[in-house]
Short mmCIF file of C-alpha atoms in Angstrom, two decimals:
data_model
loop_
_atom_site.label_atom_id
_atom_site.label_comp_id
_atom_site.label_asym_id
_atom_site.label_seq_id
_atom_site.Cartn_x
_atom_site.Cartn_y
_atom_site.Cartn_z
CA UNK A 1 27.78 -10.37 -9.39
CA UNK A 2 24.19 -10.05 -10.54
CA UNK A 3 22.96 -6.63 -11.53
CA UNK A 4 19.32 -6.82 -10.53
CA UNK A 5 17.53 -4.03 -8.78
CA UNK A 6 14.50 -3.71 -6.51
CA UNK A 7 11.90 -1.24 -7.63
CA UNK A 8 8.23 -1.35 -8.51
CA UNK A 9 5.91 -0.91 -11.40
CA UNK A 10 5.57 2.68 -12.54
CA UNK A 11 3.81 5.04 -14.86
CA UNK A 12 4.95 8.55 -15.72
CA UNK A 13 2.85 11.46 -14.44
CA UNK A 14 1.56 14.07 -16.84
CA UNK A 15 -1.13 16.59 -16.00
CA UNK A 16 -4.55 15.89 -17.47
CA UNK A 17 -7.26 13.36 -16.84
CA UNK A 18 -6.73 11.04 -19.77
CA UNK A 19 -3.16 11.56 -20.85
CA UNK A 20 -0.04 10.25 -19.20
CA UNK A 21 3.62 9.95 -20.08
CA UNK A 22 3.35 6.18 -19.82
CA UNK A 23 0.49 3.79 -20.29
CA UNK A 24 -0.23 0.12 -20.05
CA UNK A 25 -1.85 -1.15 -23.18
CA UNK A 26 -5.33 0.20 -22.54
CA UNK A 27 -8.19 0.82 -24.87
CA UNK A 28 -9.06 4.41 -24.11
CA UNK A 29 -12.45 5.75 -23.25
CA UNK A 30 -13.75 7.44 -20.13
CA UNK A 31 -14.77 5.89 -16.80
CA UNK A 32 -18.54 5.66 -16.64
CA UNK A 33 -18.72 7.44 -13.28
CA UNK A 34 -17.16 10.57 -14.79
CA UNK A 35 -20.48 11.36 -16.44
CA UNK A 36 -22.10 14.26 -14.59
CA UNK A 37 -25.65 13.14 -15.27
CA UNK A 38 -25.62 9.89 -13.24
CA UNK A 39 -26.25 9.31 -9.55
CA UNK A 40 -24.21 6.65 -7.76
CA UNK A 41 -23.88 5.28 -4.25
CA UNK A 42 -21.17 6.86 -2.06
CA UNK A 43 -17.74 5.39 -2.74
CA UNK A 44 -16.78 2.51 -0.46
CA UNK A 45 -13.21 3.17 0.75
CA UNK A 46 -10.89 0.51 2.17
CA UNK A 47 -8.27 2.03 4.48
CA UNK A 48 -5.07 0.01 4.81
CA UNK A 49 -3.13 -0.15 8.07
CA UNK A 50 -1.03 2.97 8.54
CA UNK A 51 2.61 2.78 7.46
CA UNK A 52 5.06 5.48 8.52
CA UNK A 53 7.35 6.30 5.60
CA UNK A 54 10.14 7.55 7.83
CA UNK A 55 10.08 4.38 9.93
CA UNK A 56 10.10 2.22 6.79
CA UNK A 57 13.15 4.13 5.58
CA UNK A 58 14.96 3.63 8.88
CA UNK A 59 14.06 -0.07 9.06
CA UNK A 60 15.12 -0.73 5.48
CA UNK A 61 18.17 -2.93 5.16
CA UNK A 62 20.43 -1.10 2.72
CA UNK A 63 20.39 -3.28 -0.39
CA UNK A 64 23.55 -4.51 -2.01
CA UNK A 65 24.30 -3.67 -5.60
CA UNK A 66 22.88 -7.08 -6.53
CA UNK A 67 19.60 -6.37 -4.73
CA UNK A 68 19.38 -2.83 -6.03
CA UNK A 69 16.72 -0.22 -5.32
CA UNK A 70 13.85 -0.82 -2.89
CA UNK A 71 11.02 1.70 -2.91
CA UNK A 72 7.81 0.24 -1.47
CA UNK A 73 6.12 -2.08 0.98
CA UNK A 74 3.94 -4.89 -0.35
CA UNK A 75 0.64 -5.27 1.53
CA UNK A 76 -1.40 -8.47 1.25
CA UNK A 77 -5.11 -7.85 0.68
CA UNK A 78 -8.11 -9.87 -0.51
CA UNK A 79 -10.57 -7.65 -2.36
CA UNK A 80 -12.89 -9.03 -5.02
CA UNK A 81 -16.11 -8.18 -6.82
CA UNK A 82 -17.94 -10.29 -4.26
CA UNK A 83 -16.45 -9.20 -0.94
CA UNK A 84 -15.55 -5.51 -1.36
CA UNK A 85 -16.74 -2.33 -3.07
CA UNK A 86 -20.30 -1.38 -3.99
CA UNK A 87 -22.47 -2.15 -7.02
CA UNK A 88 -24.85 0.26 -8.74
CA UNK A 89 -27.42 -0.77 -11.34
CA UNK A 90 -27.47 1.61 -14.30
CA UNK A 91 -30.35 2.77 -16.45
CA UNK A 92 -29.13 0.74 -19.44
CA UNK A 93 -29.24 -2.53 -17.49
CA UNK A 94 -25.49 -2.64 -16.89
CA UNK A 95 -23.87 -2.49 -13.44
CA UNK A 96 -21.00 -0.46 -12.05
CA UNK A 97 -18.67 -1.66 -9.27
CA UNK A 98 -16.37 0.79 -7.51
CA UNK A 99 -13.81 0.27 -4.77
CA UNK A 100 -11.62 2.92 -3.19
CA UNK A 101 -8.29 2.07 -1.56
CA UNK A 102 -6.17 4.35 0.57
CA UNK A 103 -2.76 3.74 2.14
CA UNK A 104 -2.24 6.95 4.06
CA UNK A 105 0.92 8.86 3.16
CA UNK A 106 1.96 6.66 0.23
CA UNK A 107 3.76 8.47 -2.57
CA UNK A 108 2.42 5.91 -5.04
CA UNK A 109 0.27 2.79 -5.25
CA UNK A 110 0.33 -0.15 -7.63
CA UNK A 111 -1.65 -3.38 -7.67
CA UNK A 112 -1.25 -7.12 -8.26
CA UNK A 113 -4.30 -9.27 -9.08
CA UNK A 114 -3.98 -13.01 -8.59
CA UNK A 115 -7.26 -13.61 -10.48
CA UNK A 116 -8.25 -11.39 -13.39
CA UNK A 117 -10.81 -11.88 -16.14
CA UNK A 118 -12.67 -9.14 -18.02
CA UNK A 119 -15.55 -10.50 -20.14
CA UNK A 120 -16.08 -9.37 -23.75
CA UNK A 121 -18.29 -6.30 -23.32
CA UNK A 122 -17.06 -4.96 -19.97
CA UNK A 123 -14.06 -2.87 -18.85
CA UNK A 124 -11.96 -1.76 -15.90
CA UNK A 125 -10.48 1.65 -15.11
CA UNK A 126 -8.17 2.57 -12.24
CA UNK A 127 -7.67 6.22 -11.30
CA UNK A 128 -6.56 8.48 -8.48
CA UNK A 129 -9.24 9.61 -6.05
CA UNK A 130 -9.13 13.16 -7.44
CA UNK A 131 -9.62 11.75 -10.99
CA UNK A 132 -6.47 13.50 -12.25
CA UNK A 133 -4.71 10.31 -13.35
CA UNK A 134 -6.33 7.35 -15.12
CA UNK A 135 -5.12 4.04 -16.54
CA UNK A 136 -7.31 1.87 -18.76
CA UNK A 137 -9.64 0.91 -20.04
CA UNK A 138 -8.67 -2.69 -19.48
CA UNK A 139 -10.83 -5.11 -21.44
CA UNK A 140 -10.91 -8.75 -22.45
CA UNK A 141 -7.86 -8.05 -24.59
CA UNK A 142 -5.88 -7.58 -21.36
CA UNK A 143 -6.73 -11.06 -20.07
CA UNK A 144 -3.69 -13.32 -20.08
CA UNK A 145 -3.21 -17.04 -20.11
CA UNK A 146 -2.24 -17.16 -16.43
CA UNK A 147 -5.33 -15.32 -15.20
CA UNK A 148 -3.47 -12.58 -13.30
CA UNK A 149 -2.62 -8.93 -13.83
CA UNK A 150 -0.22 -6.25 -12.57
CA UNK A 151 -0.75 -2.52 -12.90
CA UNK A 152 1.51 0.40 -13.45
CA UNK A 153 2.08 2.81 -10.61
CA UNK A 154 -0.35 5.62 -9.81
CA UNK A 155 0.65 8.76 -7.85
CA UNK A 156 -0.63 9.50 -4.37
CA UNK A 157 -2.13 7.44 -1.57
CA UNK A 158 -5.73 6.94 -2.74
CA UNK A 159 -7.08 5.22 -5.87
CA UNK A 160 -10.39 3.95 -7.22
CA UNK A 161 -11.08 0.73 -9.13
CA UNK A 162 -14.11 1.00 -11.42
CA UNK A 163 -15.49 -2.04 -13.22
CA UNK A 164 -18.26 -1.58 -15.78
CA UNK A 165 -20.23 -4.80 -16.21
CA UNK A 166 -22.25 -4.89 -19.43
CA UNK A 167 -25.68 -6.49 -19.11
CA UNK A 168 -24.70 -9.41 -21.35
CA UNK A 169 -21.64 -10.10 -19.13
CA UNK A 170 -23.48 -10.23 -15.82
CA UNK A 171 -21.64 -12.31 -13.25
CA UNK A 172 -18.81 -13.31 -15.60
CA UNK A 173 -16.05 -10.90 -14.50
CA UNK A 174 -13.38 -11.99 -12.01
CA UNK A 175 -11.22 -9.49 -10.14
CA UNK A 176 -9.31 -10.54 -7.06
CA UNK A 177 -6.79 -8.02 -5.79
CA UNK A 178 -4.07 -9.74 -3.76
CA UNK A 179 -1.36 -7.09 -3.27
CA UNK A 180 -1.16 -3.32 -2.89
CA UNK A 181 2.30 -1.76 -2.98
CA UNK A 182 2.70 1.30 -0.72
CA UNK A 183 5.42 3.52 -2.18
CA UNK A 184 7.35 5.04 0.72
CA UNK A 185 10.01 6.81 -1.34
CA UNK A 186 9.16 9.93 -3.34
CA UNK A 187 11.50 9.03 -6.16
CA UNK A 188 9.49 9.57 -9.34
CA UNK A 189 6.31 11.61 -9.43
CA UNK A 190 7.57 14.57 -7.44
CA UNK A 191 11.01 14.96 -8.99
CA UNK A 192 10.03 13.84 -12.46
CA UNK A 193 13.08 11.57 -12.90
CA UNK A 194 12.77 7.84 -12.44
CA UNK A 195 15.77 6.06 -10.98
CA UNK A 196 19.18 7.47 -10.11
CA UNK A 197 21.91 6.02 -12.29
CA UNK A 198 25.57 6.94 -12.04
CA UNK A 199 26.62 10.20 -13.66
CA UNK A 200 28.84 8.65 -16.30
CA UNK A 201 25.82 6.92 -17.87
CA UNK A 202 24.80 8.34 -21.23
CA UNK A 203 21.26 8.75 -22.53
CA UNK A 204 20.52 6.53 -25.50
CA UNK A 205 19.57 9.66 -27.44
CA UNK A 206 23.06 11.14 -27.15
CA UNK A 207 25.41 11.02 -30.14
CA UNK A 208 26.70 7.50 -29.38
CA UNK A 209 23.16 6.16 -29.60
CA UNK A 210 22.57 7.71 -33.01
CA UNK A 211 24.35 4.73 -34.57
CA UNK A 212 21.81 2.32 -32.98
CA UNK A 213 18.39 3.80 -33.87
CA UNK A 214 16.73 0.41 -34.30
CA UNK A 215 18.37 -1.53 -31.47
CA UNK A 216 17.22 0.98 -28.85
CA UNK A 217 13.60 0.40 -29.90
CA UNK A 218 13.91 -3.29 -28.99
CA UNK A 219 14.98 -2.63 -25.38
CA UNK A 220 12.52 -2.55 -22.47
CA UNK A 221 12.58 -2.17 -18.70
CA UNK A 222 11.28 -5.23 -16.84
CA UNK A 223 9.26 -4.59 -13.69
CA UNK A 224 9.00 -7.78 -11.66
CA UNK A 225 5.95 -7.89 -9.43
CA UNK A 226 6.27 -5.04 -6.98
CA UNK A 227 9.88 -5.23 -5.98
CA UNK A 228 12.60 -5.64 -8.61
CA UNK A 229 13.63 -4.98 -12.17
CA UNK A 230 15.92 -5.96 -15.04
CA UNK A 231 16.38 -5.02 -18.71
CA UNK A 232 15.74 -7.06 -21.83
CA UNK A 233 15.28 -7.00 -25.58
CA UNK A 234 12.77 -8.04 -28.25
CA UNK A 235 14.51 -10.55 -30.51
CA UNK A 236 13.75 -11.69 -34.06
CA UNK A 237 13.28 -15.28 -35.28
CA UNK A 238 13.82 -16.82 -38.72
CA UNK A 239 10.08 -16.91 -39.46
CA UNK A 240 10.10 -13.12 -39.01
CA UNK A 241 6.45 -13.29 -37.99
CA UNK A 242 6.42 -10.74 -35.18
CA UNK A 243 6.27 -13.35 -32.44
CA UNK A 244 7.21 -11.29 -29.34
CA UNK A 245 10.22 -13.24 -28.07
CA UNK A 246 12.12 -11.34 -25.39
CA UNK A 247 15.70 -12.05 -24.27
CA UNK A 248 16.89 -11.31 -20.73
CA UNK A 249 18.91 -12.92 -17.92
CA UNK A 250 18.18 -16.21 -16.18
CA UNK A 251 18.85 -14.66 -12.76
CA UNK A 252 15.98 -12.22 -13.38
CA UNK A 253 13.56 -15.17 -13.17
CA UNK A 254 13.32 -15.09 -9.37
CA UNK A 255 9.60 -14.36 -9.67
CA UNK A 256 6.86 -15.43 -12.07
CA UNK A 257 7.14 -13.62 -15.44
CA UNK A 258 3.36 -13.87 -15.82
CA UNK A 259 3.23 -10.82 -13.52
CA UNK A 260 6.11 -8.89 -15.06
CA UNK A 261 5.43 -5.54 -16.71
CA UNK A 262 7.55 -4.63 -19.76
CA UNK A 263 8.00 -0.90 -20.36
CA UNK A 264 8.98 0.11 -23.90
CA UNK A 265 10.24 3.47 -25.16
CA UNK A 266 11.15 4.70 -21.67
CA UNK A 267 13.88 7.11 -22.67
CA UNK A 268 14.77 10.79 -22.57
CA UNK A 269 13.47 13.23 -25.16
CA UNK A 270 17.07 14.21 -25.93
CA UNK A 271 20.66 13.97 -24.73
CA UNK A 272 20.91 14.94 -21.07
CA UNK A 273 17.18 15.61 -20.78
CA UNK A 274 15.24 14.48 -17.69
CA UNK A 275 11.93 14.49 -19.56
CA UNK A 276 10.72 11.08 -20.70
CA UNK A 277 9.07 10.26 -24.00
CA UNK A 278 5.65 8.54 -23.89
CA UNK A 279 6.21 4.90 -22.96
CA UNK A 280 4.07 1.78 -23.17
CA UNK A 281 3.69 -1.22 -20.87
CA UNK A 282 2.80 -4.83 -21.57
CA UNK A 283 1.65 -7.13 -18.79
CA UNK A 284 2.96 -10.66 -18.48
CA UNK A 285 5.00 -13.24 -20.35
CA UNK A 286 5.63 -16.98 -20.52
CA UNK A 287 9.08 -18.42 -19.80
CA UNK A 288 10.17 -20.60 -22.73
CA UNK A 289 13.84 -21.38 -22.12
CA UNK A 290 16.62 -20.53 -19.67
CA UNK A 291 19.93 -21.78 -18.31
CA UNK A 292 22.47 -20.53 -15.75
CA UNK A 293 25.69 -21.37 -17.66
CA UNK A 294 25.24 -18.42 -20.01
CA UNK A 295 22.56 -16.85 -17.79
CA UNK A 296 19.95 -16.43 -20.51
CA UNK A 297 16.16 -16.49 -20.36
CA UNK A 298 13.84 -16.33 -23.35
CA UNK A 299 10.26 -15.16 -22.77
CA UNK A 300 7.18 -14.84 -24.93
CA UNK A 301 5.28 -11.63 -24.16
CA UNK A 302 1.54 -11.93 -23.63
CA UNK A 303 0.89 -9.20 -26.20
CA UNK A 304 2.49 -7.76 -29.29
CA UNK A 305 3.94 -4.30 -28.59
CA UNK A 306 1.63 -1.74 -30.23
CA UNK A 307 2.62 0.42 -33.15
CA UNK A 308 2.77 3.55 -30.98
CA UNK A 309 5.59 1.99 -28.93
CA UNK A 310 7.78 1.83 -32.07
CA UNK A 311 8.88 -1.79 -31.47
CA UNK A 312 11.80 -3.44 -33.23
CA UNK A 313 12.80 -7.12 -33.11
CA UNK A 314 16.58 -7.10 -32.91
CA UNK A 315 18.63 -9.45 -35.08
CA UNK A 316 21.37 -11.71 -33.74
CA UNK A 317 24.78 -13.13 -34.58
CA UNK A 318 25.38 -16.58 -33.09
CA UNK A 319 28.93 -16.94 -34.36
CA UNK A 320 31.52 -17.17 -31.61
CA UNK A 321 33.60 -14.30 -33.03
CA UNK A 322 35.03 -11.52 -30.85
CA UNK A 323 34.14 -8.04 -32.09
CA UNK A 324 35.12 -4.47 -31.30
CA UNK A 325 32.77 -1.53 -30.82
CA UNK A 326 30.03 -3.39 -28.93
CA UNK A 327 27.33 -1.47 -27.07
CA UNK A 328 24.90 -2.26 -24.27
CA UNK A 329 21.50 -0.53 -24.12
CA UNK A 330 19.89 -0.78 -20.71
CA UNK A 331 18.02 0.76 -17.76
CA UNK A 332 20.56 1.19 -14.92
CA UNK A 333 18.74 1.57 -11.59
CA UNK A 334 15.53 1.70 -13.57
CA UNK A 335 16.56 5.03 -15.07
CA UNK A 336 15.72 6.34 -18.53
CA UNK A 337 17.31 4.20 -21.25
CA UNK A 338 21.14 4.47 -21.38
CA UNK A 339 23.88 3.28 -23.71
CA UNK A 340 27.40 2.05 -22.90
CA UNK A 341 30.14 1.45 -25.46
CA UNK A 342 33.33 -0.60 -25.52
CA UNK A 343 35.73 0.26 -28.37
CA UNK A 344 38.09 -2.63 -27.63
CA UNK A 345 38.06 -6.22 -28.85
CA UNK A 346 35.87 -8.35 -26.58
CA UNK A 347 37.50 -11.10 -24.51
CA UNK A 348 36.09 -14.62 -24.29
CA UNK A 349 35.45 -15.51 -20.65
CA UNK A 350 33.12 -17.39 -18.31
CA UNK A 351 31.22 -17.01 -15.05
CA UNK A 352 32.98 -18.52 -12.04
CA UNK A 353 31.49 -16.46 -9.22
CA UNK A 354 30.20 -19.32 -7.09
CA UNK A 355 30.59 -22.36 -9.30
CA UNK A 356 34.05 -22.88 -10.86
CA UNK A 357 32.70 -26.04 -12.48
CA UNK A 358 30.77 -23.95 -15.00
CA UNK A 359 31.94 -24.51 -18.60
CA UNK A 360 34.52 -22.19 -20.17
CA UNK A 361 34.06 -19.53 -22.86
CA UNK A 362 30.38 -19.00 -22.18
CA UNK A 363 30.60 -15.18 -21.89
CA UNK A 364 31.90 -12.07 -23.60
CA UNK A 365 33.88 -9.82 -21.27
CA UNK A 366 34.02 -6.04 -21.44
CA UNK A 367 37.19 -5.21 -19.52
CA UNK A 368 35.98 -1.66 -18.92
CA UNK A 369 33.54 0.63 -20.70
CA UNK A 370 34.97 3.45 -22.77
CA UNK A 371 31.65 5.28 -22.41
CA UNK A 372 29.04 4.75 -19.73
CA UNK A 373 28.73 1.81 -17.33
CA UNK A 374 26.11 -0.64 -16.02
CA UNK A 375 24.34 -0.94 -12.66
CA UNK A 376 21.61 -2.85 -10.90
CA UNK A 377 18.70 -3.02 -13.32
CA UNK A 378 20.99 -3.43 -16.34
CA UNK A 379 20.90 -7.21 -15.91
CA UNK A 380 19.58 -9.01 -18.98
CA UNK A 381 20.33 -6.13 -21.35
CA UNK A 382 21.62 -7.06 -24.78
CA UNK A 383 25.17 -6.62 -26.05
CA UNK A 384 24.96 -5.43 -29.66
CA UNK A 385 27.59 -5.51 -32.38
CA UNK A 386 28.01 -2.53 -34.75
CA UNK A 387 25.30 -4.01 -37.03
CA UNK A 388 22.75 -3.80 -34.18
CA UNK A 389 22.68 -7.60 -33.77
CA UNK A 390 22.54 -9.25 -30.35
CA UNK A 391 25.61 -11.28 -29.37
CA UNK A 392 24.95 -11.66 -25.63
CA UNK A 393 23.00 -10.52 -22.57
CA UNK A 394 24.35 -9.09 -19.31
CA UNK A 395 24.85 -11.37 -16.32
CA UNK A 396 26.84 -8.98 -14.13
CA UNK A 397 30.22 -7.63 -13.17
CA UNK A 398 31.87 -4.85 -11.19
CA UNK A 399 31.81 -2.06 -13.76
CA UNK A 400 31.25 1.39 -12.30
CA UNK A 401 31.98 5.07 -12.83
CA UNK A 402 35.21 6.38 -11.32
CA UNK A 403 34.90 10.05 -12.18
CA UNK A 404 37.28 9.90 -15.12
CA UNK A 405 37.87 7.82 -18.21
CA UNK A 406 38.42 4.98 -18.56
CA UNK A 407 35.74 3.74 -16.16
CA UNK A 408 36.49 0.93 -13.74
CA UNK A 409 35.61 -2.73 -13.67
CA UNK A 410 34.40 -5.37 -16.09
CA UNK A 411 31.09 -6.85 -17.21
CA UNK A 412 30.22 -10.35 -18.43
CA UNK A 413 27.60 -11.13 -21.07
CA UNK A 414 26.33 -14.66 -21.74
CA UNK A 415 27.06 -15.52 -25.37
CA UNK A 416 24.24 -16.10 -27.83
CA UNK A 417 26.64 -18.54 -29.52
CA UNK A 418 26.74 -20.68 -26.37
CA UNK A 419 23.04 -20.33 -25.50
CA UNK A 420 22.11 -21.39 -29.04
CA UNK A 421 22.37 -25.11 -28.25
CA UNK A 422 23.79 -24.98 -24.71
CA UNK A 423 25.67 -28.23 -25.19
CA UNK A 424 22.74 -29.88 -26.99
CA UNK A 425 20.43 -29.35 -24.02
CA UNK A 426 16.62 -29.81 -24.20
CA UNK A 427 14.50 -27.16 -25.93
CA UNK A 428 13.76 -25.44 -22.63
CA UNK A 429 17.50 -24.78 -22.18
CA UNK A 430 18.50 -23.46 -25.61
CA UNK A 431 17.69 -20.71 -28.11
CA UNK A 432 17.79 -22.40 -31.52
CA UNK A 433 14.45 -24.22 -31.14
CA UNK A 434 12.67 -20.89 -30.69
CA UNK A 435 14.72 -18.43 -32.75
CA UNK A 436 15.20 -20.71 -35.77
CA UNK A 437 11.76 -22.36 -36.03
CA UNK A 438 12.28 -22.89 -39.76
CA UNK A 439 15.45 -24.91 -39.12
CA UNK A 440 17.48 -22.80 -41.55
CA UNK A 441 20.75 -23.18 -39.66
CA UNK A 442 21.73 -19.59 -40.49
CA UNK A 443 24.26 -17.95 -38.21
CA UNK A 444 23.32 -14.28 -38.64
CA UNK A 445 19.85 -12.71 -38.79
CA UNK A 446 19.01 -9.04 -39.24
CA UNK A 447 16.35 -7.26 -37.25
CA UNK A 448 12.68 -6.98 -38.09
CA UNK A 449 10.52 -3.84 -38.12
CA UNK A 450 6.93 -5.09 -37.74
CA UNK A 451 5.31 -1.87 -38.87
CA UNK A 452 7.65 -0.97 -41.73
CA UNK A 453 5.00 -2.28 -44.11
CA UNK A 454 1.27 -2.34 -43.44
CA UNK A 455 -0.10 -5.57 -41.94
CA UNK A 456 3.28 -7.30 -41.68
CA UNK A 457 2.65 -8.83 -38.23
CA UNK A 458 1.43 -12.38 -38.68
CA UNK A 459 1.74 -13.72 -35.14
CA UNK A 460 -1.47 -14.22 -33.16
CA UNK A 461 -1.73 -15.26 -29.52
CA UNK A 462 -3.25 -18.67 -28.85
CA UNK A 463 -6.77 -18.43 -27.45
CA UNK A 464 -7.98 -20.76 -24.70
CA UNK A 465 -11.65 -21.63 -25.18
CA UNK A 466 -13.36 -23.28 -22.21
CA UNK A 467 -17.10 -23.89 -21.94
CA UNK A 468 -19.07 -24.76 -18.78
CA UNK A 469 -22.41 -26.33 -19.61
CA UNK A 470 -24.96 -25.94 -18.23
CA UNK A 471 -24.16 -22.81 -16.24
CA UNK A 472 -26.07 -22.34 -13.94
CA UNK A 473 -25.84 -26.04 -13.09
CA UNK A 474 -27.85 -28.24 -10.75
CA UNK A 475 -26.02 -31.55 -10.47
CA UNK A 476 -23.62 -32.10 -13.41
CA UNK A 477 -21.53 -29.50 -15.21
CA UNK A 478 -19.46 -30.38 -18.28
CA UNK A 479 -16.10 -28.64 -18.78
CA UNK A 480 -14.93 -28.70 -22.42
CA UNK A 481 -11.75 -27.03 -23.72
CA UNK A 482 -9.76 -26.65 -26.92
CA UNK A 483 -6.67 -27.82 -25.05
CA UNK A 484 -5.69 -30.39 -22.43
CA UNK A 485 -6.91 -29.64 -18.89
CA UNK A 486 -4.51 -30.99 -16.27
CA UNK A 487 -6.35 -30.12 -13.06
CA UNK A 488 -9.16 -28.08 -11.56
CA UNK A 489 -9.82 -26.32 -8.26
CA UNK A 490 -13.19 -25.02 -7.07
CA UNK A 491 -13.30 -22.03 -4.69
CA UNK A 492 -16.09 -20.33 -2.81
CA UNK A 493 -16.23 -16.57 -3.36
CA UNK A 494 -14.54 -16.03 0.02
CA UNK A 495 -11.45 -17.82 -1.31
CA UNK A 496 -11.99 -21.15 0.48
CA UNK A 497 -11.01 -24.14 -1.65
CA UNK A 498 -13.92 -26.56 -1.92
CA UNK A 499 -12.30 -29.33 -3.91
CA UNK A 500 -9.54 -30.07 -6.42
CA UNK A 501 -8.46 -32.94 -8.64
CA UNK A 502 -6.29 -33.88 -11.61
CA UNK A 503 -8.04 -34.35 -14.96
CA UNK A 504 -5.64 -34.74 -17.92
CA UNK A 505 -8.43 -34.52 -20.49
CA UNK A 506 -10.00 -31.88 -22.70
CA UNK A 507 -13.48 -32.74 -21.38
CA UNK A 508 -14.80 -33.77 -17.98
CA UNK A 509 -18.18 -34.01 -16.25
CA UNK A 510 -18.19 -32.78 -12.65
CA UNK A 511 -20.83 -33.70 -10.09
CA UNK A 512 -21.64 -30.47 -8.28
CA UNK A 513 -24.92 -31.56 -6.74
CA UNK A 514 -23.45 -31.31 -3.24
CA UNK A 515 -22.61 -27.62 -3.62
CA UNK A 516 -25.02 -25.07 -2.20
CA UNK A 517 -26.74 -22.60 -4.50
CA UNK A 518 -24.51 -19.62 -5.23
CA UNK A 519 -21.43 -18.48 -7.10
CA UNK A 520 -18.14 -20.45 -7.24
CA UNK A 521 -14.85 -19.99 -9.09
CA UNK A 522 -13.19 -22.82 -11.01
CA UNK A 523 -9.44 -22.56 -11.64
CA UNK A 524 -8.31 -24.71 -14.59
CA UNK A 525 -4.67 -25.54 -15.35
CA UNK A 526 -4.28 -26.20 -19.08
CA UNK A 527 -1.50 -26.74 -21.60
CA UNK A 528 -1.83 -23.11 -22.65
CA UNK A 529 -2.13 -21.47 -19.24
CA UNK A 530 -4.44 -20.98 -16.25
CA UNK A 531 -8.09 -19.99 -16.75
CA UNK A 532 -10.64 -18.86 -14.17
CA UNK A 533 -14.35 -19.39 -14.76
CA UNK A 534 -17.40 -18.57 -12.67
CA UNK A 535 -19.74 -21.45 -11.91
CA UNK A 536 -23.32 -20.75 -10.85
CA UNK A 537 -25.11 -23.43 -8.82
CA UNK A 538 -28.89 -23.28 -8.79
CA UNK A 539 -30.93 -25.96 -7.01
#
């Protein structure tokens, strides 16, 4: 039984304009419009169709434990820099675009962009209409290889998007908002506690967790689009280069990880405390390997977790040896980080829920937890040995609190030892290719603290460089890239596809003489990801 849970992207609320209990990796600063000395056009507000929270609650199909917690209604929209909001020209030659969005009665709003590109000198802020809560700035460092973006959750029913376009970036930014999530349950900002896990769960900062100070830093909550979540863990590799590999469950890959949000350090300030520490979010990842037999998925995060998030890359033990005293660190029902412990010797088992043909001895079984339990949202969380090394990740089970010890039910964790080669499967179905890039063949690896010594992180994200020349173009435009381009699509600014074709080359000349003068968007599928570029036609 899968332990996945429906929720949405969130951010903790803390009074004050520029400070919050949780933040996506932003780059600080102050929205330009907050300056008192400037005069701007009245804010253009888009009002979404009214949704009655009480009716949504009544119409909601009560989710199973596998489906978990549902909190909001996804609303399809199509707002871009070209078809919504208002522009103001500033005294320094820059421009400012602002768009207000209101979904009446929502307890929270969060956003999904299907096209997102911030040029080098520009930035984006998003804040509540009363300016009491701000996320950003988002800059070119927040662009990802798939050209999309997902935000954390903001409180209330009205928000403002503010894009500052530097004069040297004119016309280069791309923002296309495709989804607004209307939060119809007041489950976080008002009560101050996110999620509602079972009472026998124990905060990671209770005494049991004191033996796992490093492992807990590797664990993050996964927010999948606007509707579901899992748990997962940063994991070390033999190069120990800070490459942000992230281990979770295969069954959590029901949506595109390029729009996942990974929330680190989301835990209580102490044992039994409802107050959360400052937490940090990273947007997006690439799926590298997965397989259902041991239910593992290995991702590469789009960004390295920042120093303030206190990241730790957990070690692993790929030996198929049963141990006692294993713990699971996880986010049950999306709650603050919890820890569960099993004092007994683990059993070797397998997953036969719907497919008895699955191979044997692919999982470690916890027959029942001596402390704590797991729930929806715990899926993908790591099982650690007493040395804080990962030996498996949670697929599911029927573990639950029963009001007294021992707790009921069992849980099954896909073995790292099985996932390592997965029966000599291809690289996209096994761990060793990624976690032992040096080919050492070692069976046990300790964890890695990237900030223990200054400048120890050596991993750098690959950069996709694509040049359109000339731009503006009249008849021929050359597309040149530092990687293979597989296909292109050209869109008008209203979203209509004009043409598309396969390329399979790093350079191509396109005849655009038949296009009318104006602005178009080219979507390019490359070896390294998807890139959006603006094309200007001038006859």
